[in-house]
């Protein structure tokens, strides 16, 4: 049992096939197995919840929250803490059994699946886990399609959770999520039907990203063009990482007039683009780069670090900054303090704040500014200028380079690609992929920066809104007639929902790199290539050629 796992959900999976002894991400085999069992339990809960709804029996909202949180906790680099996963298993099995009891009481019949029937105490979790993972599906193609869908649902869950924390929810998304999870336990679908369900997942992904966009912009205003400081000030700081804007708001509120500055890291950078956060004079700037640089950058930051979501890089055993790491929401790391919700629904950051007061100010690692804030509202305000630039030929093409960053060496490609693009092209981006080129001096075209950063990976929704608007303005029938090409980088499962969302909108010819997902079987990859024109990346030169961008 020791050292026995199977996970291939992210881009850096071992040897480009699967992690079977330990995750390249640092996930232990035991954690991986507990996560497999958690997904088993979530499937069981979803089977009953789905049947109850089919029979018009209302399902408690706690079920929705549980499923969303459980899926989120299994996303790459979100949670490394066995204890917190095991607690979710205890709670989940209890929830499943109480839903089953409701079904019995209401005369709702349930399918005979292991996900509903298995009972076992903590001591049995590990043994059971080894039998319910990804490899339980023996057919390689069905396995591939099911996992594609489940990874999409994980990304969807993450975005839905952020919206829910801001008081925005949509019952139909939960229904879809649980219905689809139930299908993965009971459904006997053909490959074509699973493919259709994957596209449907993308469609609901668009709906979820739209919900989160509404939640964020209702609470904090529309992102606007903003210069973000990347240097440091002279007071102690707290570094906040991840995607959850509500956590940031509470942290900013609680650190008012405390003599502490707040800095963002990684995917929290776009928070600076929101008007509501500009009113905090102690919201100092962005420190560092994408998630995978955290071992060096957290050491030199000197103050406490709060993870609101993935991506956590497990600190080395002797890392001094580990004692300064805090987690919240679905994240967890053994030995790091987890900040939960108080009884009033608010979080209490006083321990982090007190620690910060005893810390040295951050050590400067760079200085200057970066510009972003080009979500749909801001870009649409500039629409006349943009359309004019396209019509005059000043802008020849937009290149969507959204997605994730990662530590694989081949990702240098994205820096070289951005540098090699002709000067009459504009990069549209969202997600932490931007760190590969957002500090390059790429200049502007008639005042329009050549890198337009819409925000976090979920703000890829903004890029879709912009594309749809341009299609309308240019009177085109099809999104693919626009002068936009897609060269997307992926790493974890949020990128999977973004990809499925783009496919569901009819976007074709997406280049996906730095490597194609290991979870795509050769046959499934073939379907994606033939029907959607998905392809991997080549060399910078080859790809510039393919995109018709070779000769400026
Ligand atoms: Fe491997 Fe990625 Fe799974 Fe981690 S999340 S175990 S790196 S495939
Ligand atoms: Fe980055 Fe983890 Fe995916 Fe939100 S923070 S994009 S990798």
Short mmCIF file of C-alpha atoms in Angstrom, two decimals, residues 127-492:
data_model
loop_
_atom_site.label_atom_id
_atom_site.label_comp_id
_atom_site.label_asym_id
_atom_site.label_seq_id
_atom_site.Cartn_x
_atom_site.Cartn_y
_atom_site.Cartn_z
CA UNK A 127 -7.17 0.31 2.04
CA UNK A 128 -10.40 1.32 0.39
CA UNK A 129 -8.82 4.36 -1.23
CA UNK A 130 -6.42 2.16 -3.17
CA UNK A 131 -9.34 0.59 -5.03
CA UNK A 132 -11.39 3.65 -6.00
CA UNK A 133 -8.93 5.90 -7.83
CA UNK A 134 -8.63 6.90 -11.45
CA UNK A 135 -7.67 3.37 -12.58
CA UNK A 136 -10.99 1.90 -11.42
CA UNK A 137 -12.20 2.66 -14.95
CA UNK A 138 -10.51 0.03 -17.07
CA UNK A 139 -11.33 1.49 -20.48
CA UNK A 140 -8.60 3.99 -21.29
CA UNK A 141 -10.80 6.28 -23.37
CA UNK A 142 -13.73 6.35 -20.97
CA UNK A 143 -11.27 6.97 -18.14
CA UNK A 144 -9.80 9.85 -20.08
CA UNK A 145 -13.16 11.47 -20.77
CA UNK A 146 -14.45 11.00 -17.24
CA UNK A 147 -11.31 12.50 -15.74
CA UNK A 148 -11.42 15.39 -18.21
CA UNK A 149 -14.91 16.14 -16.92
CA UNK A 150 -14.01 15.68 -13.24
CA UNK A 151 -11.00 17.99 -13.58
CA UNK A 152 -13.24 20.55 -15.25
CA UNK A 153 -15.65 20.24 -12.34
CA UNK A 154 -12.81 20.82 -9.89
CA UNK A 155 -11.96 24.08 -11.60
CA UNK A 156 -15.62 25.01 -11.69
CA UNK A 157 -15.92 24.27 -7.96
CA UNK A 158 -13.04 26.61 -7.19
CA UNK A 159 -14.64 29.50 -9.08
CA UNK A 160 -18.06 28.78 -7.62
CA UNK A 161 -16.66 28.79 -4.11
CA UNK A 162 -15.23 32.30 -4.55
CA UNK A 163 -18.58 33.54 -5.84
CA UNK A 164 -20.44 31.87 -2.97
CA UNK A 165 -18.22 33.57 -0.43
CA UNK A 166 -19.34 36.88 -1.90
CA UNK A 167 -23.00 35.89 -1.57
CA UNK A 168 -23.52 34.93 -5.21
CA UNK A 169 -24.73 31.44 -5.93
CA UNK A 170 -26.58 29.54 -8.61
CA UNK A 171 -28.45 26.39 -7.72
CA UNK A 172 -28.37 25.17 -11.31
CA UNK A 173 -24.56 24.95 -11.22
CA UNK A 174 -24.63 22.75 -8.12
CA UNK A 175 -27.30 20.57 -9.70
CA UNK A 176 -25.19 20.14 -12.81
CA UNK A 177 -22.07 19.45 -10.82
CA UNK A 178 -23.70 16.80 -8.65
CA UNK A 179 -25.63 15.28 -11.54
CA UNK A 180 -22.43 14.96 -13.53
CA UNK A 181 -20.49 13.50 -10.60
CA UNK A 182 -23.34 11.01 -10.14
CA UNK A 183 -23.01 10.08 -13.80
CA UNK A 184 -19.35 9.26 -13.27
CA UNK A 185 -20.46 6.70 -10.67
CA UNK A 186 -23.57 5.27 -12.30
CA UNK A 187 -23.61 6.42 -15.91
CA UNK A 188 -23.10 3.99 -18.69
CA UNK A 189 -22.46 6.57 -21.38
CA UNK A 190 -20.76 6.10 -24.71
CA UNK A 191 -17.58 7.95 -25.58
CA UNK A 192 -19.63 10.35 -27.72
CA UNK A 193 -21.98 11.04 -24.81
CA UNK A 194 -19.10 11.68 -22.41
CA UNK A 195 -17.61 14.05 -24.99
CA UNK A 196 -20.90 15.93 -25.17
CA UNK A 197 -20.95 16.07 -21.36
CA UNK A 198 -17.43 17.51 -21.38
CA UNK A 199 -18.64 20.31 -23.65
CA UNK A 200 -21.67 20.85 -21.44
CA UNK A 201 -19.24 21.12 -18.51
CA UNK A 202 -17.50 23.88 -20.45
CA UNK A 203 -20.81 25.65 -20.97
CA UNK A 204 -21.56 25.55 -17.24
CA UNK A 205 -17.98 26.67 -16.73
CA UNK A 206 -18.77 29.86 -18.68
CA UNK A 207 -21.85 30.32 -16.50
CA UNK A 208 -19.75 29.88 -13.35
CA UNK A 209 -17.06 32.31 -14.48
CA UNK A 210 -19.78 34.82 -15.36
CA UNK A 211 -21.22 34.38 -11.86
CA UNK A 212 -17.81 34.96 -10.28
CA UNK A 213 -17.25 37.97 -12.52
CA UNK A 214 -20.57 39.39 -11.30
CA UNK A 215 -19.69 38.59 -7.70
CA UNK A 216 -16.26 40.25 -7.91
CA UNK A 217 -17.37 43.31 -9.84
CA UNK A 218 -20.51 43.85 -7.74
CA UNK A 219 -18.45 43.75 -4.57
CA UNK A 220 -15.33 45.55 -5.73
CA UNK A 221 -16.15 47.44 -8.93
CA UNK A 222 -14.85 46.81 -12.44
CA UNK A 223 -11.11 46.29 -12.86
CA UNK A 224 -9.49 49.31 -14.45
CA UNK A 225 -6.13 50.10 -15.98
CA UNK A 226 -3.71 50.21 -13.04
CA UNK A 227 0.02 50.45 -12.45
CA UNK A 228 1.04 48.07 -9.71
CA UNK A 229 4.19 48.68 -7.70
CA UNK A 230 6.53 45.67 -7.62
CA UNK A 231 9.02 47.16 -5.16
CA UNK A 232 8.70 47.27 -1.39
CA UNK A 233 8.06 49.80 1.36
CA UNK A 234 9.79 50.03 4.71
CA UNK A 235 7.22 48.55 7.07
CA UNK A 236 6.55 44.88 7.85
CA UNK A 237 4.20 43.19 5.44
CA UNK A 238 1.77 40.32 5.01
CA UNK A 239 1.80 38.48 1.70
CA UNK A 240 -1.50 37.14 0.41
CA UNK A 241 -1.59 34.57 -2.34
CA UNK A 242 -4.30 32.73 -4.28
CA UNK A 243 -7.56 33.85 -5.85
CA UNK A 244 -10.00 34.70 -3.05
CA UNK A 245 -10.80 38.43 -3.06
CA UNK A 246 -13.09 38.19 -0.05
CA UNK A 247 -10.21 37.01 2.10
CA UNK A 248 -8.14 39.92 0.86
CA UNK A 249 -10.89 42.37 1.76
CA UNK A 250 -11.10 41.05 5.31
CA UNK A 251 -7.32 41.15 5.67
CA UNK A 252 -7.16 44.74 4.40
CA UNK A 253 -9.90 45.77 6.83
CA UNK A 254 -8.25 44.11 9.81
CA UNK A 255 -4.84 45.60 9.06
CA UNK A 256 -6.00 49.21 8.77
CA UNK A 257 -3.77 51.50 10.83
CA UNK A 258 -1.69 48.65 12.21
CA UNK A 259 1.59 49.74 10.65
CA UNK A 260 1.56 46.72 8.34
CA UNK A 261 1.46 46.68 4.55
CA UNK A 262 -0.32 44.10 2.44
CA UNK A 263 1.36 42.67 -0.65
CA UNK A 264 -0.03 40.26 -3.21
CA UNK A 265 1.74 37.23 -4.63
CA UNK A 266 1.00 35.19 -7.77
CA UNK A 267 -2.67 35.07 -8.69
CA UNK A 268 -3.64 37.76 -6.17
CA UNK A 269 -1.90 40.45 -8.27
CA UNK A 270 -5.09 41.37 -10.18
CA UNK A 271 -6.75 42.46 -6.92
CA UNK A 272 -4.91 45.75 -7.42
CA UNK A 273 -7.03 46.43 -10.50
CA UNK A 274 -10.30 46.66 -8.50
CA UNK A 275 -11.39 50.16 -7.42
CA UNK A 276 -12.58 48.99 -3.99
CA UNK A 277 -9.09 47.92 -2.93
CA UNK A 278 -7.46 51.17 -3.97
CA UNK A 279 -8.89 52.93 -0.96
CA UNK A 280 -6.53 51.08 1.36
CA UNK A 281 -3.31 53.08 1.62
CA UNK A 282 -1.52 50.06 3.07
CA UNK A 283 -2.26 47.87 0.03
CA UNK A 284 1.33 48.21 -1.08
CA UNK A 285 1.91 46.25 -4.27
CA UNK A 286 2.81 42.88 -5.72
CA UNK A 287 5.80 40.95 -4.44
CA UNK A 288 7.46 38.42 -6.69
CA UNK A 289 6.17 36.20 -9.41
CA UNK A 290 4.11 33.10 -10.07
CA UNK A 291 3.52 30.41 -7.46
CA UNK A 292 6.51 28.21 -8.24
CA UNK A 293 9.01 30.88 -7.20
CA UNK A 294 7.74 30.89 -3.64
CA UNK A 295 10.65 29.09 -2.00
CA UNK A 296 12.99 32.01 -2.70
CA UNK A 297 10.42 34.77 -2.60
CA UNK A 298 8.78 33.76 0.67
CA UNK A 299 12.18 33.58 2.33
CA UNK A 300 13.03 37.15 1.33
CA UNK A 301 9.55 38.50 2.06
CA UNK A 302 10.27 38.15 5.80
CA UNK A 303 6.64 38.39 6.91
CA UNK A 304 3.66 36.05 7.20
CA UNK A 305 2.11 34.52 4.11
CA UNK A 306 -1.58 33.65 3.71
CA UNK A 307 -2.66 31.07 1.14
CA UNK A 308 -6.26 31.55 0.13
CA UNK A 309 -6.13 28.90 -2.65
CA UNK A 310 -3.61 26.87 -4.63
CA UNK A 311 -0.78 26.89 -5.49
CA UNK A 312 1.29 25.81 -2.49
CA UNK A 313 4.83 24.60 -3.05
CA UNK A 314 5.76 22.39 -0.08
CA UNK A 315 8.53 24.24 1.75
CA UNK A 316 11.83 22.40 2.19
CA UNK A 317 12.09 20.79 5.64
CA UNK A 318 14.49 23.43 6.92
CA UNK A 319 12.65 26.41 5.37
CA UNK A 320 12.51 29.18 7.93
CA UNK A 321 9.40 30.71 6.33
CA UNK A 322 7.27 27.63 7.02
CA UNK A 323 6.46 28.99 10.46
CA UNK A 324 5.12 32.10 8.69
CA UNK A 325 2.76 30.18 6.39
CA UNK A 326 -0.99 30.22 7.03
CA UNK A 327 -3.73 28.49 5.05
CA UNK A 328 -7.46 29.08 4.73
CA UNK A 329 -10.47 27.76 2.76
CA UNK A 330 -9.73 24.50 0.89
CA UNK A 331 -5.97 24.83 1.33
CA UNK A 332 -3.92 23.06 3.93
CA UNK A 333 -0.39 22.14 4.77
CA UNK A 334 0.72 19.99 7.72
CA UNK A 335 2.15 22.08 10.50
CA UNK A 336 0.79 25.36 9.14
CA UNK A 337 -1.92 27.19 11.00
CA UNK A 338 -5.29 27.03 9.24
CA UNK A 339 -7.57 30.05 9.60
CA UNK A 340 -11.19 28.89 9.63
CA UNK A 341 -14.40 30.84 9.47
CA UNK A 342 -15.53 32.26 12.80
CA UNK A 343 -19.05 31.66 14.05
CA UNK A 344 -20.05 35.01 12.54
CA UNK A 345 -18.77 33.87 9.13
CA UNK A 346 -15.75 36.17 9.34
CA UNK A 347 -12.13 35.23 9.67
CA UNK A 348 -9.90 36.41 12.42
CA UNK A 349 -6.44 37.30 11.16
CA UNK A 350 -5.15 38.66 14.47
CA UNK A 351 -2.51 35.93 14.85
CA UNK A 352 -1.09 36.76 11.41
CA UNK A 353 -1.17 40.46 12.17
CA UNK A 354 0.59 40.03 15.51
CA UNK A 355 3.26 37.92 13.83
CA UNK A 356 3.76 40.51 11.09
CA UNK A 357 4.47 43.18 13.70
CA UNK A 358 7.48 41.18 14.87
CA UNK A 359 8.88 40.65 11.36
CA UNK A 360 11.37 42.59 9.28
CA UNK A 361 10.06 44.49 6.24
CA UNK A 362 10.30 42.61 2.95
CA UNK A 363 13.66 42.56 1.18
CA UNK A 364 13.37 44.25 -2.20
CA UNK A 365 13.87 41.85 -5.10
CA UNK A 366 12.89 44.18 -7.93
CA UNK A 367 11.36 47.58 -8.43
CA UNK A 368 9.18 49.38 -10.93
CA UNK A 369 5.58 48.82 -11.94
CA UNK A 370 3.48 46.52 -14.08
CA UNK A 371 0.26 47.50 -15.78
CA UNK A 372 -2.96 45.49 -15.84
CA UNK A 373 -6.69 45.76 -15.32
CA UNK A 374 -7.90 45.01 -18.84
CA UNK A 375 -10.98 43.01 -17.95
CA UNK A 376 -13.99 43.30 -20.24
CA UNK A 377 -15.35 46.57 -18.90
CA UNK A 378 -12.05 48.43 -19.29
CA UNK A 379 -11.35 46.99 -22.73
CA UNK A 380 -14.87 47.79 -23.92
CA UNK A 381 -14.30 51.36 -22.78
CA UNK A 382 -11.29 51.38 -25.08
CA UNK A 383 -13.24 49.58 -27.82
CA UNK A 384 -13.20 52.49 -30.28
CA UNK A 385 -9.43 52.78 -29.99
CA UNK A 386 -8.97 49.03 -30.32
CA UNK A 387 -11.29 48.71 -33.33
CA UNK A 388 -9.59 51.66 -34.99
CA UNK A 389 -6.18 50.08 -34.43
CA UNK A 390 -7.38 46.81 -35.97
CA UNK A 391 -8.97 48.57 -38.94
CA UNK A 392 -5.89 50.68 -39.61
CA UNK A 393 -3.68 47.60 -39.39
CA UNK A 394 -1.81 48.98 -36.36
CA UNK A 395 -2.91 45.81 -34.57
CA UNK A 396 -2.57 42.78 -36.81
CA UNK A 397 -3.45 40.09 -34.34
CA UNK A 398 -4.34 39.36 -30.73
CA UNK A 399 -2.68 36.38 -29.12
CA UNK A 400 -4.48 34.87 -26.14
CA UNK A 401 -1.68 33.63 -23.89
CA UNK A 402 -3.79 33.03 -20.78
CA UNK A 403 -3.47 30.16 -18.33
CA UNK A 404 -1.04 28.90 -15.76
CA UNK A 405 2.65 29.20 -15.11
CA UNK A 406 4.76 26.34 -13.82
CA UNK A 407 8.32 25.38 -13.08
CA UNK A 408 8.97 23.15 -16.09
CA UNK A 409 11.99 24.41 -17.98
CA UNK A 410 10.20 24.30 -21.34
CA UNK A 411 8.02 27.19 -20.19
CA UNK A 412 10.80 29.54 -21.22
CA UNK A 413 9.07 29.09 -24.56
CA UNK A 414 6.38 31.57 -23.49
CA UNK A 415 8.89 34.30 -22.72
CA UNK A 416 10.67 33.73 -26.01
CA UNK A 417 7.36 33.58 -27.88
CA UNK A 418 6.18 36.88 -26.36
CA UNK A 419 9.52 38.51 -27.15
CA UNK A 420 9.48 37.26 -30.73
CA UNK A 421 5.98 38.40 -31.58
CA UNK A 422 5.84 41.11 -34.23
CA UNK A 423 5.32 44.61 -32.84
CA UNK A 424 1.84 44.87 -34.34
CA UNK A 425 0.43 42.16 -32.10
CA UNK A 426 -1.20 42.37 -28.69
CA UNK A 427 -1.16 39.66 -26.01
CA UNK A 428 -4.42 39.07 -24.15
CA UNK A 429 -3.80 37.30 -20.88
CA UNK A 430 -5.29 36.10 -17.61
CA UNK A 431 -3.95 33.72 -14.97
CA UNK A 432 -0.44 33.32 -13.67
CA UNK A 433 0.92 32.46 -17.14
CA UNK A 434 1.46 36.22 -17.51
CA UNK A 435 4.52 36.18 -15.27
CA UNK A 436 6.47 34.72 -18.16
CA UNK A 437 6.26 38.02 -20.04
CA UNK A 438 4.52 40.74 -18.01
CA UNK A 439 7.76 42.42 -17.03
CA UNK A 440 9.21 42.56 -20.54
CA UNK A 441 9.41 45.97 -22.19
CA UNK A 442 6.95 45.10 -24.96
CA UNK A 443 5.69 48.66 -25.35
CA UNK A 444 2.31 49.76 -26.66
CA UNK A 445 0.40 50.36 -29.86
CA UNK A 446 -1.11 53.82 -30.01
CA UNK A 447 -1.35 53.85 -26.22
CA UNK A 448 -2.73 50.29 -25.99
CA UNK A 449 -0.24 48.18 -23.98
CA UNK A 450 0.96 45.11 -25.88
CA UNK A 451 0.13 42.93 -22.89
CA UNK A 452 -3.46 43.33 -21.80
CA UNK A 453 -3.89 41.53 -18.49
CA UNK A 454 -7.55 40.81 -17.68
CA UNK A 455 -6.77 39.32 -14.27
CA UNK A 456 -6.85 35.87 -12.71
CA UNK A 457 -7.41 32.63 -14.62
CA UNK A 458 -11.17 32.92 -13.98
CA UNK A 459 -11.01 36.27 -15.77
CA UNK A 460 -10.42 34.32 -18.96
CA UNK A 461 -14.17 34.88 -19.01
CA UNK A 462 -13.36 38.52 -19.73
CA UNK A 463 -11.32 37.49 -22.74
CA UNK A 464 -14.34 35.58 -24.07
CA UNK A 465 -16.59 38.61 -23.51
CA UNK A 466 -14.09 40.81 -25.35
CA UNK A 467 -13.91 38.34 -28.26
CA UNK A 468 -17.71 38.16 -28.48
CA UNK A 469 -17.91 41.96 -28.49
CA UNK A 470 -15.30 42.26 -31.24
CA UNK A 471 -17.18 39.66 -33.27
CA UNK A 472 -20.29 41.82 -32.96
CA UNK A 473 -18.47 45.05 -33.80
CA UNK A 474 -16.85 43.55 -36.88
CA UNK A 475 -20.14 41.93 -37.93
CA UNK A 476 -18.65 38.44 -38.05
CA UNK A 477 -20.56 35.16 -37.96
CA UNK A 478 -17.99 33.12 -36.16
CA UNK A 479 -15.55 33.82 -33.31
CA UNK A 480 -12.85 32.06 -35.32
CA UNK A 481 -12.96 34.74 -38.01
CA UNK A 482 -11.51 37.27 -35.55
CA UNK A 483 -7.82 38.13 -35.73
CA UNK A 484 -7.29 36.22 -32.48
CA UNK A 485 -5.13 33.15 -32.00
CA UNK A 486 -4.83 31.03 -28.87
CA UNK A 487 -1.55 29.90 -27.34
CA UNK A 488 -2.56 28.81 -23.88
CA UNK A 489 -0.45 27.43 -21.05
CA UNK A 490 -1.98 25.05 -18.56
CA UNK A 491 -0.91 23.53 -15.29
CA UNK A 492 -3.80 22.59 -13.03
#
